[in-house]
PDB file of C-alpha atoms and ligand atoms in Angstrom:
ATOM      1  CA  MET A 195      68.145  86.047  87.532  1.00  0.00           C
ATOM      2  CA  MET A 196      71.807  86.034  86.530  1.00  0.00           C
ATOM      3  CA  PHE A 197      74.266  87.905  88.741  1.00  0.00           C
ATOM      4  CA  SER A 198      78.019  88.026  89.298  1.00  0.00           C
ATOM      5  CA  ASN A 199      78.829  91.399  90.937  1.00  0.00           C
ATOM      6  CA  ILE A 200      77.815  91.553  94.583  1.00  0.00           C
ATOM      7  CA  VAL A 201      77.962  94.469  97.058  1.00  0.00           C
ATOM      8  CA  ILE A 202      77.228  93.641 100.702  1.00  0.00           C
ATOM      9  CA  LEU A 203      76.565  96.414 103.271  1.00  0.00           C
ATOM     10  CA  THR A 204      76.849  95.442 106.939  1.00  0.00           C
ATOM     11  CA  GLY A 205      75.949  97.239 110.160  1.00  0.00           C
ATOM     12  CA  ALA A 206      76.117  96.722 113.901  1.00  0.00           C
ATOM     13  CA  GLY A 207      73.500  93.960 113.741  1.00  0.00           C
ATOM     14  CA  ILE A 208      76.015  91.537 112.189  1.00  0.00           C
ATOM     15  CA  SER A 209      78.256  91.881 115.266  1.00  0.00           C
ATOM     16  CA  ALA A 210      75.447  91.707 117.853  1.00  0.00           C
ATOM     17  CA  GLU A 211      75.691  87.912 118.259  1.00  0.00           C
ATOM     18  CA  SER A 212      79.423  88.338 118.967  1.00  0.00           C
ATOM     19  CA  GLY A 213      78.436  90.401 121.995  1.00  0.00           C
ATOM     20  CA  LEU A 214      79.052  93.924 120.603  1.00  0.00           C
ATOM     21  CA  GLN A 215      76.372  96.515 121.332  1.00  0.00           C
ATOM     22  CA  THR A 216      74.413  97.939 118.425  1.00  0.00           C
ATOM     23  CA  PHE A 217      73.576 101.666 118.367  1.00  0.00           C
ATOM     24  CA  ARG A 218      69.849 101.944 118.561  1.00  0.00           C
ATOM     25  CA  ALA A 219      68.840  98.875 120.548  1.00  0.00           C
ATOM     26  CA  SER A 220      67.379  99.456 124.039  1.00  0.00           C
ATOM     27  CA  ASP A 221      70.836  98.653 125.501  1.00  0.00           C
ATOM     28  CA  GLY A 222      72.525 100.318 122.520  1.00  0.00           C
ATOM     29  CA  LEU A 223      75.610 102.546 122.440  1.00  0.00           C
ATOM     30  CA  TRP A 224      73.533 105.627 121.994  1.00  0.00           C
ATOM     31  CA  GLU A 225      71.677 104.711 125.205  1.00  0.00           C
ATOM     32  CA  GLY A 226      74.711 105.463 127.297  1.00  0.00           C
ATOM     33  CA  HIS A 227      75.940 108.431 125.286  1.00  0.00           C
ATOM     34  CA  ARG A 228      74.465 111.256 123.222  1.00  0.00           C
ATOM     35  CA  VAL A 229      75.821 111.020 119.657  1.00  0.00           C
ATOM     36  CA  GLU A 230      76.735 114.699 119.776  1.00  0.00           C
ATOM     37  CA  ASP A 231      78.842 114.059 122.935  1.00  0.00           C
ATOM     38  CA  VAL A 232      80.999 111.269 121.561  1.00  0.00           C
ATOM     39  CA  ALA A 233      80.756 110.924 117.768  1.00  0.00           C
ATOM     40  CA  THR A 234      81.244 114.407 116.260  1.00  0.00           C
ATOM     41  CA  PRO A 235      84.386 116.488 115.635  1.00  0.00           C
ATOM     42  CA  GLU A 236      82.825 119.207 117.808  1.00  0.00           C
ATOM     43  CA  ALA A 237      82.525 116.741 120.724  1.00  0.00           C
ATOM     44  CA  PHE A 238      86.209 115.827 120.327  1.00  0.00           C
ATOM     45  CA  ALA A 239      87.248 119.493 120.383  1.00  0.00           C
ATOM     46  CA  ARG A 240      85.019 120.154 123.400  1.00  0.00           C
ATOM     47  CA  ASN A 241      85.853 117.092 125.535  1.00  0.00           C
ATOM     48  CA  PRO A 242      88.561 114.833 124.036  1.00  0.00           C
ATOM     49  CA  ALA A 243      88.857 112.827 127.276  1.00  0.00           C
ATOM     50  CA  LEU A 244      85.204 111.679 127.076  1.00  0.00           C
ATOM     51  CA  VAL A 245      85.532 110.753 123.395  1.00  0.00           C
ATOM     52  CA  HIS A 246      88.772 108.825 124.005  1.00  0.00           C
ATOM     53  CA  GLN A 247      87.113 107.025 126.938  1.00  0.00           C
ATOM     54  CA  PHE A 248      84.196 105.994 124.659  1.00  0.00           C
ATOM     55  CA  TYR A 249      86.446 104.610 121.911  1.00  0.00           C
ATOM     56  CA  ASP A 250      89.114 103.175 124.236  1.00  0.00           C
ATOM     57  CA  ALA A 251      86.380 101.085 125.931  1.00  0.00           C
ATOM     58  CA  ARG A 252      85.111  99.792 122.572  1.00  0.00           C
ATOM     59  CA  ARG A 253      88.660  99.047 121.393  1.00  0.00           C
ATOM     60  CA  GLU A 254      89.392  97.062 124.562  1.00  0.00           C
ATOM     61  CA  ARG A 255      86.097  95.147 124.121  1.00  0.00           C
ATOM     62  CA  LEU A 256      87.351  93.785 120.791  1.00  0.00           C
ATOM     63  CA  GLY A 257      89.747  91.563 122.729  1.00  0.00           C
ATOM     64  CA  GLU A 258      86.796  89.899 124.494  1.00  0.00           C
ATOM     65  CA  VAL A 259      84.749  88.925 121.417  1.00  0.00           C
ATOM     66  CA  GLU A 260      85.061  86.656 118.369  1.00  0.00           C
ATOM     67  CA  PRO A 261      83.627  86.736 114.830  1.00  0.00           C
ATOM     68  CA  ASN A 262      80.295  84.851 114.574  1.00  0.00           C
ATOM     69  CA  ALA A 263      78.798  82.527 111.934  1.00  0.00           C
ATOM     70  CA  ALA A 264      77.655  85.478 109.801  1.00  0.00           C
ATOM     71  CA  HIS A 265      81.177  86.966 109.606  1.00  0.00           C
ATOM     72  CA  VAL A 266      82.601  83.504 108.829  1.00  0.00           C
ATOM     73  CA  ALA A 267      80.002  82.841 106.087  1.00  0.00           C
ATOM     74  CA  LEU A 268      80.783  86.170 104.375  1.00  0.00           C
ATOM     75  CA  ALA A 269      84.517  85.426 104.536  1.00  0.00           C
ATOM     76  CA  ARG A 270      83.815  82.079 102.822  1.00  0.00           C
ATOM     77  CA  LEU A 271      81.734  83.802 100.119  1.00  0.00           C
ATOM     78  CA  ASP A 272      84.582  86.299  99.664  1.00  0.00           C
ATOM     79  CA  ALA A 273      87.082  83.452  99.238  1.00  0.00           C
ATOM     80  CA  GLU A 274      84.983  81.372  96.832  1.00  0.00           C
ATOM     81  CA  TRP A 275      82.972  83.900  94.806  1.00  0.00           C
ATOM     82  CA  PRO A 276      84.225  83.990  91.171  1.00  0.00           C
ATOM     83  CA  GLY A 277      82.596  87.332  90.355  1.00  0.00           C
ATOM     84  CA  GLU A 278      83.144  90.844  91.768  1.00  0.00           C
ATOM     85  CA  LEU A 279      82.409  91.183  95.485  1.00  0.00           C
ATOM     86  CA  LEU A 280      82.818  94.053  97.960  1.00  0.00           C
ATOM     87  CA  ILE A 281      81.864  94.008 101.642  1.00  0.00           C
ATOM     88  CA  VAL A 282      81.213  97.615 102.727  1.00  0.00           C
ATOM     89  CA  THR A 283      80.942  97.738 106.515  1.00  0.00           C
ATOM     90  CA  GLN A 284      79.706 100.624 108.630  1.00  0.00           C
ATOM     91  CA  ASN A 285      81.234  98.800 111.613  1.00  0.00           C
ATOM     92  CA  VAL A 286      84.457  99.989 113.220  1.00  0.00           C
ATOM     93  CA  ASP A 287      85.123  96.579 114.805  1.00  0.00           C
ATOM     94  CA  ASP A 288      87.642  94.141 113.244  1.00  0.00           C
ATOM     95  CA  LEU A 289      85.451  91.019 113.159  1.00  0.00           C
ATOM     96  CA  HIS A 290      85.084  90.801 109.358  1.00  0.00           C
ATOM     97  CA  GLU A 291      88.837  90.727 108.804  1.00  0.00           C
ATOM     98  CA  ARG A 292      89.379  88.391 111.792  1.00  0.00           C
ATOM     99  CA  ALA A 293      86.929  85.986 110.080  1.00  0.00           C
ATOM    100  CA  GLY A 294      89.141  86.170 106.959  1.00  0.00           C
ATOM    101  CA  ALA A 295      87.299  88.648 104.722  1.00  0.00           C
ATOM    102  CA  GLN A 296      89.627  90.320 102.197  1.00  0.00           C
ATOM    103  CA  ARG A 297      87.424  92.284  99.774  1.00  0.00           C
ATOM    104  CA  LEU A 298      86.369  94.563 102.655  1.00  0.00           C
ATOM    105  CA  LEU A 299      86.044  98.328 103.157  1.00  0.00           C
ATOM    106  CA  HIS A 300      85.425 100.219 106.430  1.00  0.00           C
ATOM    107  CA  MET A 301      83.446 103.257 105.301  1.00  0.00           C
ATOM    108  CA  HIS A 302      83.229 104.663 108.885  1.00  0.00           C
ATOM    109  CA  GLY A 303      86.800 103.901 109.956  1.00  0.00           C
ATOM    110  CA  GLU A 304      88.301 101.379 112.403  1.00  0.00           C
ATOM    111  CA  LEU A 305      88.828 101.176 116.162  1.00  0.00           C
ATOM    112  CA  THR A 306      92.235  99.594 115.496  1.00  0.00           C
ATOM    113  CA  SER A 307      93.494 102.657 113.603  1.00  0.00           C
ATOM    114  CA  GLY A 308      94.737 106.058 114.777  1.00  0.00           C
ATOM    115  CA  TRP A 309      95.018 109.355 112.891  1.00  0.00           C
ATOM    116  CA  CYS A 310      97.511 112.115 113.693  1.00  0.00           C
ATOM    117  CA  LEU A 311      96.054 115.602 113.132  1.00  0.00           C
ATOM    118  CA  GLY A 312      99.637 116.926 113.238  1.00  0.00           C
ATOM    119  CA  CYS A 313     101.120 115.055 110.274  1.00  0.00           C
ATOM    120  CA  ASN A 314      97.925 113.411 108.909  1.00  0.00           C
ATOM    121  CA  ALA A 315      99.459 109.920 109.205  1.00  0.00           C
ATOM    122  CA  ARG A 316      97.205 106.917 109.873  1.00  0.00           C
ATOM    123  CA  PHE A 317      98.567 103.884 111.740  1.00  0.00           C
ATOM    124  CA  GLY A 318      97.517 100.734 113.556  1.00  0.00           C
ATOM    125  CA  TRP A 319      96.498 101.263 117.202  1.00  0.00           C
ATOM    126  CA  SER A 320      95.531  98.465 119.597  1.00  0.00           C
ATOM    127  CA  GLU A 321      95.872  99.924 123.095  1.00  0.00           C
ATOM    128  CA  ALA A 322      94.043 102.734 124.892  1.00  0.00           C
ATOM    129  CA  MET A 323      94.662 106.010 123.063  1.00  0.00           C
ATOM    130  CA  GLY A 324      93.830 108.883 125.445  1.00  0.00           C
ATOM    131  CA  GLU A 325      94.947 112.527 125.083  1.00  0.00           C
ATOM    132  CA  ALA A 326      98.654 111.813 125.701  1.00  0.00           C
ATOM    133  CA  ALA A 327      99.018 109.474 122.740  1.00  0.00           C
ATOM    134  CA  GLN A 328     102.197 110.034 120.691  1.00  0.00           C
ATOM    135  CA  CYS A 329     102.106 109.813 116.908  1.00  0.00           C
ATOM    136  CA  PRO A 330     104.419 106.957 115.777  1.00  0.00           C
ATOM    137  CA  ALA A 331     105.195 108.942 112.588  1.00  0.00           C
ATOM    138  CA  CYS A 332     105.949 112.537 113.734  1.00  0.00           C
ATOM    139  CA  GLU A 333     106.220 111.778 117.500  1.00  0.00           C
ATOM    140  CA  THR A 334     103.906 114.684 118.275  1.00  0.00           C
ATOM    141  CA  VAL A 335     102.020 114.120 121.532  1.00  0.00           C
ATOM    142  CA  GLY A 336      98.306 114.933 121.934  1.00  0.00           C
ATOM    143  CA  ARG A 337      97.271 115.243 118.270  1.00  0.00           C
ATOM    144  CA  VAL A 338      96.176 111.633 117.794  1.00  0.00           C
ATOM    145  CA  ARG A 339      92.440 110.924 117.338  1.00  0.00           C
ATOM    146  CA  PRO A 340      90.490 107.708 116.689  1.00  0.00           C
ATOM    147  CA  ASP A 341      90.441 107.005 112.908  1.00  0.00           C
ATOM    148  CA  ILE A 342      86.652 106.965 112.931  1.00  0.00           C
ATOM    149  CA  VAL A 343      84.195 108.840 110.647  1.00  0.00           C
ATOM    150  CA  TRP A 344      82.072 110.997 112.915  1.00  0.00           C
ATOM    151  CA  PHE A 345      78.729 112.656 112.101  1.00  0.00           C
ATOM    152  CA  GLY A 346      79.271 115.526 109.674  1.00  0.00           C
ATOM    153  CA  GLU A 347      82.441 113.948 108.318  1.00  0.00           C
ATOM    154  CA  MET A 348      82.791 112.386 104.881  1.00  0.00           C
ATOM    155  CA  PRO A 349      82.802 108.588 104.888  1.00  0.00           C
ATOM    156  CA  TYR A 350      85.886 106.846 103.458  1.00  0.00           C
ATOM    157  CA  GLN A 351      86.312 105.585  99.883  1.00  0.00           C
ATOM    158  CA  MET A 352      82.942 106.895  98.658  1.00  0.00           C
ATOM    159  CA  GLU A 353      84.130 106.830  95.005  1.00  0.00           C
ATOM    160  CA  ARG A 354      85.037 103.117  95.246  1.00  0.00           C
ATOM    161  CA  ILE A 355      81.676 102.395  96.891  1.00  0.00           C
ATOM    162  CA  GLU A 356      79.690 104.347  94.282  1.00  0.00           C
ATOM    163  CA  ALA A 357      81.533 102.548  91.448  1.00  0.00           C
ATOM    164  CA  ALA A 358      80.812  99.120  92.971  1.00  0.00           C
ATOM    165  CA  LEU A 359      77.128 100.029  93.525  1.00  0.00           C
ATOM    166  CA  MET A 360      76.764 101.066  89.888  1.00  0.00           C
ATOM    167  CA  ASP A 361      78.326  97.765  88.716  1.00  0.00           C
ATOM    168  CA  ALA A 362      76.406  95.584  91.151  1.00  0.00           C
ATOM    169  CA  ASP A 363      73.716  93.195  90.032  1.00  0.00           C
ATOM    170  CA  LEU A 364      73.067  92.081  93.595  1.00  0.00           C
ATOM    171  CA  PHE A 365      73.019  94.381  96.670  1.00  0.00           C
ATOM    172  CA  VAL A 366      72.622  92.773 100.095  1.00  0.00           C
ATOM    173  CA  SER A 367      72.192  94.725 103.357  1.00  0.00           C
ATOM    174  CA  ILE A 368      72.808  92.881 106.649  1.00  0.00           C
ATOM    175  CA  GLY A 369      72.148  94.070 110.236  1.00  0.00           C
ATOM    176  CA  THR A 370      71.643  97.780 109.708  1.00  0.00           C
ATOM    177  CA  SER A 371      68.743 100.072 110.662  1.00  0.00           C
ATOM    178  CA  GLY A 372      69.144 102.244 107.560  1.00  0.00           C
ATOM    179  CA  ALA A 373      69.120 105.310 109.799  1.00  0.00           C
ATOM    180  CA  VAL A 374      72.381 106.933 108.726  1.00  0.00           C
ATOM    181  CA  TYR A 375      73.344 108.440 105.350  1.00  0.00           C
ATOM    182  CA  PRO A 376      74.977 108.092 102.892  1.00  0.00           C
ATOM    183  CA  ALA A 377      74.951 104.304 103.692  1.00  0.00           C
ATOM    184  CA  ALA A 378      71.138 104.274 104.021  1.00  0.00           C
ATOM    185  CA  GLY A 379      70.868 105.489 100.413  1.00  0.00           C
ATOM    186  CA  PHE A 380      72.984 102.725  98.836  1.00  0.00           C
ATOM    187  CA  VAL A 381      69.979 100.446  98.224  1.00  0.00           C
ATOM    188  CA  GLN A 382      68.318 103.100  96.085  1.00  0.00           C
ATOM    189  CA  THR A 383      71.500 103.661  94.042  1.00  0.00           C
ATOM    190  CA  ALA A 384      71.934  99.916  93.511  1.00  0.00           C
ATOM    191  CA  ALA A 385      68.272  99.373  92.593  1.00  0.00           C
ATOM    192  CA  TYR A 386      68.353 102.362  90.235  1.00  0.00           C
ATOM    193  CA  CYS A 387      71.348 100.753  88.487  1.00  0.00           C
ATOM    194  CA  GLY A 388      69.417  97.496  88.019  1.00  0.00           C
ATOM    195  CA  ALA A 389      70.613  95.387  90.935  1.00  0.00           C
ATOM    196  CA  HIS A 390      68.445  92.861  92.778  1.00  0.00           C
ATOM    197  CA  THR A 391      68.233  94.033  96.398  1.00  0.00           C
ATOM    198  CA  LEU A 392      68.015  91.806  99.502  1.00  0.00           C
ATOM    199  CA  GLU A 393      67.737  92.850 103.157  1.00  0.00           C
ATOM    200  CA  ILE A 394      68.727  90.401 105.921  1.00  0.00           C
ATOM    201  CA  ASN A 395      67.822  91.942 109.294  1.00  0.00           C
ATOM    202  CA  LEU A 396      66.236  91.072 112.624  1.00  0.00           C
ATOM    203  CA  GLU A 397      63.327  93.398 111.723  1.00  0.00           C
ATOM    204  CA  PRO A 398      62.452  95.514 108.671  1.00  0.00           C
ATOM    205  CA  SER A 399      64.846  98.507 108.603  1.00  0.00           C
ATOM    206  CA  GLN A 400      63.876 102.152 108.019  1.00  0.00           C
ATOM    207  CA  GLY A 401      64.676 101.612 104.299  1.00  0.00           C
ATOM    208  CA  SER A 402      63.015  98.218 104.011  1.00  0.00           C
ATOM    209  CA  MET A 403      60.521  99.432 101.425  1.00  0.00           C
ATOM    210  CA  PHE A 404      63.342  99.977  98.948  1.00  0.00           C
ATOM    211  CA  PHE A 405      64.352  96.282  98.932  1.00  0.00           C
ATOM    212  CA  ALA A 406      62.948  93.750  96.419  1.00  0.00           C
ATOM    213  CA  GLU A 407      63.510  90.863  98.876  1.00  0.00           C
ATOM    214  CA  ARG A 408      63.649  90.680 102.690  1.00  0.00           C
ATOM    215  CA  ARG A 409      64.640  87.952 105.103  1.00  0.00           C
ATOM    216  CA  CYS A 410      63.976  88.680 108.782  1.00  0.00           C
ATOM    217  CA  GLY A 411      65.976  86.767 111.355  1.00  0.00           C
ATOM    218  CA  LEU A 412      69.299  86.525 113.162  1.00  0.00           C
ATOM    219  CA  ALA A 413      72.306  87.233 110.929  1.00  0.00           C
ATOM    220  CA  GLY A 414      74.108  84.266 112.500  1.00  0.00           C
ATOM    221  CA  GLU A 415      71.415  81.968 111.064  1.00  0.00           C
ATOM    222  CA  GLU A 416      70.227  83.748 107.912  1.00  0.00           C
ATOM    223  CA  VAL A 417      73.606  84.733 106.439  1.00  0.00           C
ATOM    224  CA  PRO A 418      75.180  81.219 106.442  1.00  0.00           C
ATOM    225  CA  LYS A 419      71.922  79.914 104.859  1.00  0.00           C
ATOM    226  CA  TRP A 420      71.991  82.626 102.151  1.00  0.00           C
ATOM    227  CA  VAL A 421      75.720  82.100 101.427  1.00  0.00           C
ATOM    228  CA  GLY A 422      75.100  78.363 101.168  1.00  0.00           C
ATOM    229  CA  GLU A 423      72.374  79.024  98.581  1.00  0.00           C
ATOM    230  CA  VAL A 424      74.606  81.340  96.540  1.00  0.00           C
ATOM    231  CA  LEU A 425      77.670  79.085  96.590  1.00  0.00           C
ATOM    232  CA  GLY A 426      75.518  75.983  96.328  1.00  0.00           C
ATOM    233  CA  TYR A 427      74.378  77.041  92.867  1.00  0.00           C
ATOM    234  CA  SER A 428      77.801  78.260  91.706  1.00  0.00           C
ATOM    235  CA  ASP A 429      79.890  75.943  89.521  1.00  0.00           C
ATOM    236  CA  HIS A 430      82.713  78.473  89.982  1.00  0.00           C
ATOM    237  CA  SER A 431      82.907  79.159  86.245  1.00  0.00           C
ATOM    238  CA  SER A 432      80.021  81.257  84.969  1.00  0.00           C
ATOM    239  CA  PRO A 433      77.813  83.880  86.620  1.00  0.00           C
ATOM    240  CA  ILE A 434      75.069  82.066  88.521  1.00  0.00           C
ATOM    241  CA  SER A 435      71.320  82.059  87.927  1.00  0.00           C
ATOM    242  CA  LEU A 436      68.581  81.961  90.564  1.00  0.00           C
TER     243      LEU A 436
HETATM  244  C1  LIG B1550      78.068 112.920 106.032  1.00  0.00           C
HETATM  245  C2  LIG B1550      81.144 105.522 113.311  1.00  0.00           C
HETATM  246  C3  LIG B1550      78.774 114.585 104.482  1.00  0.00           C
HETATM  247  C4  LIG B1550      81.161 106.047 114.704  1.00  0.00           C
HETATM  248  C5  LIG B1550      79.011 106.237 112.368  1.00  0.00           C
HETATM  249  C6  LIG B1550      70.623 112.886 104.640  1.00  0.00           C
HETATM  250  C7  LIG B1550      69.479 112.947 105.370  1.00  0.00           C
HETATM  251  C8  LIG B1550      69.546 113.154 106.773  1.00  0.00           C
HETATM  252  C9  LIG B1550      70.762 113.267 107.447  1.00  0.00           C
HETATM  253  C10 LIG B1550      71.899 113.203 106.714  1.00  0.00           C
HETATM  254  C11 LIG B1550      71.837 113.034 105.323  1.00  0.00           C
HETATM  255  N1  LIG B1550      73.093 113.012 104.865  1.00  0.00           N
HETATM  256  C12 LIG B1550      73.970 113.175 105.918  1.00  0.00           C
HETATM  257  C13 LIG B1550      73.248 113.294 107.068  1.00  0.00           C
HETATM  258  C14 LIG B1550      73.794 113.466 108.409  1.00  0.00           C
HETATM  259  C15 LIG B1550      74.239 112.154 109.046  1.00  0.00           C
HETATM  260  C16 LIG B1550      73.056 111.242 109.228  1.00  0.00           C
HETATM  261  O1  LIG B1550      72.800 110.354 108.445  1.00  0.00           O
HETATM  262  N2  LIG B1550      72.359 111.482 110.333  1.00  0.00           N
HETATM  263  C17 LIG B1550      71.228 110.577 110.677  1.00  0.00           C
HETATM  264  C18 LIG B1550      71.253 110.354 112.176  1.00  0.00           C
HETATM  265  C19 LIG B1550      69.938 111.129 110.194  1.00  0.00           C
HETATM  266  N3  LIG B1550      75.268 111.491 108.251  1.00  0.00           N
HETATM  267  C20 LIG B1550      76.560 111.898 108.432  1.00  0.00           C
HETATM  268  O2  LIG B1550      76.900 112.787 109.192  1.00  0.00           O
HETATM  269  C21 LIG B1550      77.604 111.165 107.600  1.00  0.00           C
HETATM  270  N4  LIG B1550      78.492 112.090 106.989  1.00  0.00           N
HETATM  271  O3  LIG B1550      76.921 112.941 105.654  1.00  0.00           O
HETATM  272  O4  LIG B1550      79.118 113.670 105.509  1.00  0.00           O
HETATM  273  C22 LIG B1550      78.667 113.913 103.136  1.00  0.00           C
HETATM  274  C23 LIG B1550      78.730 112.555 102.923  1.00  0.00           C
HETATM  275  C24 LIG B1550      78.620 111.996 101.617  1.00  0.00           C
HETATM  276  C25 LIG B1550      78.440 112.772 100.576  1.00  0.00           C
HETATM  277  C26 LIG B1550      78.373 114.132 100.829  1.00  0.00           C
HETATM  278  C27 LIG B1550      78.473 114.678 102.093  1.00  0.00           C
HETATM  279  C28 LIG B1550      78.533 110.300 108.463  1.00  0.00           C
HETATM  280  C29 LIG B1550      77.822 109.306 109.228  1.00  0.00           C
HETATM  281  C30 LIG B1550      78.795 108.332 109.898  1.00  0.00           C
HETATM  282  C31 LIG B1550      78.781 108.493 111.400  1.00  0.00           C
HETATM  283  N5  LIG B1550      79.530 107.403 112.041  1.00  0.00           N
HETATM  284  N6  LIG B1550      79.756 105.236 112.913  1.00  0.00           N
HETATM  285  C32 LIG B1550      81.054 104.968 115.743  1.00  0.00           C
HETATM  286  O5  LIG B1550      80.925 103.781 115.383  1.00  0.00           O
HETATM  287  O6  LIG B1550      81.128 105.339 116.919  1.00  0.00           O
HETATM  288  S1  LIG B1550      77.318 105.945 112.050  1.00  0.00           S
HETATM  289  C33 LIG B1550      76.853 104.504 112.938  1.00  0.00           C
HETATM  290  O7  LIG B1550      75.443 104.528 113.019  1.00  0.00           O
HETATM  291  C34 LIG B1550      77.136 103.199 112.246  1.00  0.00           C
HETATM  292  O8  LIG B1550      78.403 103.136 111.665  1.00  0.00           O
HETATM  293  C35 LIG B1550      76.022 103.112 111.219  1.00  0.00           C
HETATM  294  O9  LIG B1550      76.391 103.781 110.056  1.00  0.00           O
HETATM  295  C36 LIG B1550      74.914 103.898 111.857  1.00  0.00           C
HETATM  296  C37 LIG B1550      73.722 103.086 112.153  1.00  0.00           C
HETATM  297  O10 LIG B1550      74.029 102.036 112.867  1.00  0.00           O
HETATM  298  P1  LIG B1550      73.679 100.500 112.429  1.00  0.00           P
HETATM  299  O11 LIG B1550      74.976  99.874 112.091  1.00  0.00           O
HETATM  300  O12 LIG B1550      72.596 100.414 111.435  1.00  0.00           O
HETATM  301  O13 LIG B1550      73.183  99.986 113.859  1.00  0.00           O
HETATM  302  P2  LIG B1550      71.750 100.209 114.535  1.00  0.00           P
HETATM  303  O14 LIG B1550      71.931  99.905 115.958  1.00  0.00           O
HETATM  304  O15 LIG B1550      71.162 101.517 114.161  1.00  0.00           O
HETATM  305  O16 LIG B1550      70.849  99.081 113.843  1.00  0.00           O
HETATM  306  C38 LIG B1550      71.185  97.725 114.006  1.00  0.00           C
HETATM  307  C39 LIG B1550      70.204  96.935 113.140  1.00  0.00           C
HETATM  308  O17 LIG B1550      70.563  95.556 113.201  1.00  0.00           O
HETATM  309  C40 LIG B1550      68.758  97.060 113.609  1.00  0.00           C
HETATM  310  O18 LIG B1550      67.924  97.243 112.466  1.00  0.00           O
HETATM  311  C41 LIG B1550      68.474  95.702 114.281  1.00  0.00           C
HETATM  312  O19 LIG B1550      67.154  95.264 114.054  1.00  0.00           O
HETATM  313  C42 LIG B1550      69.431  94.776 113.529  1.00  0.00           C
HETATM  314  N7  LIG B1550      69.923  93.646 114.326  1.00  0.00           N
HETATM  315  C43 LIG B1550      70.233  93.643 115.649  1.00  0.00           C
HETATM  316  N8  LIG B1550      70.701  92.422 116.014  1.00  0.00           N
HETATM  317  C44 LIG B1550      70.689  91.657 114.866  1.00  0.00           C
HETATM  318  C45 LIG B1550      70.209  92.450 113.793  1.00  0.00           C
HETATM  319  N9  LIG B1550      70.063  91.986 112.537  1.00  0.00           N
HETATM  320  C46 LIG B1550      70.413  90.674 112.316  1.00  0.00           C
HETATM  321  N10 LIG B1550      70.914  89.858 113.302  1.00  0.00           N
HETATM  322  C47 LIG B1550      71.066  90.300 114.573  1.00  0.00           C
HETATM  323  N11 LIG B1550      71.540  89.487 115.516  1.00  0.00           N
END
């Protein structure tokens, strides 16, 4: 099979071996909190302090973890792949970019970004945010929220994602349960547009039946192996065949 345009979707599972909680695991994020209490615009309007506490804790945790072998392998593929490549992550952590990935898109936002509801500016944010945060652009106090896509909100850059999915001849999903849309529907779009589809996950995901190929295992082991295969074949000039 010849392919040159790759779209890679990642989820919380790719950051698990770095020590970041996933959502649905027994010790997952949703264990400690009800989604509707911390990850919806209604929750933020109702109890901004609780929502800030939830995201401030996750932002602080970033300083205690490092990218793992899966992040590093994808950054290498990004650097060396001659064809089109886009890493679409559902993760709000910064481990892909800290591993060196460039062709990367955060469809659900980033912990290290703030959004002012007063002037609509978005800006880097590394410390605790809290209700008294001041917007660095309009200096308004108390209108800053985490720049995160909550349930019921439109994910970011959907046009760019749809275009890449339609051009893809290989779609790879890594470390996601396939429980949340529209991300969970990407495999069907890619397959419908003729792409080969591969799932790399600890266990078959909720959308596993839609994938042509599946590799079950730890991302930190399976992803470097897969990237080695892909780059191993590539002579960096023409699209590769498998
Ligand atoms: C929207 C940011 C309008 C916040 C997140 C269609 C049908 C049904 C419902 C809907 C639908 N369309 C929309 C909805 C509603 C909703 C939805 O999908 N609800 C679900 C619960 C049914 N979707 C929305 O509200 C979305 N917005 O629809 O807007 C719209 C949109 C487009 C077009 C028109 C209209 C917005 C959803 C985004 C919400 N924000 N994150 C935060 O981080 O706090 S979602 C969040 O959960 C993640 O970002 C991710 O997207 C999702 C699932 O998490 P995963 O990353 O998959 O993690 P999980 O723990 O579940 O799984 C981990 C997996 O890894 C497991 O399979 C495990 O086995 C594996 N694993 C673990 N360790 C390892 C591993 N694999 C390999 N190695 C390891 N070491």
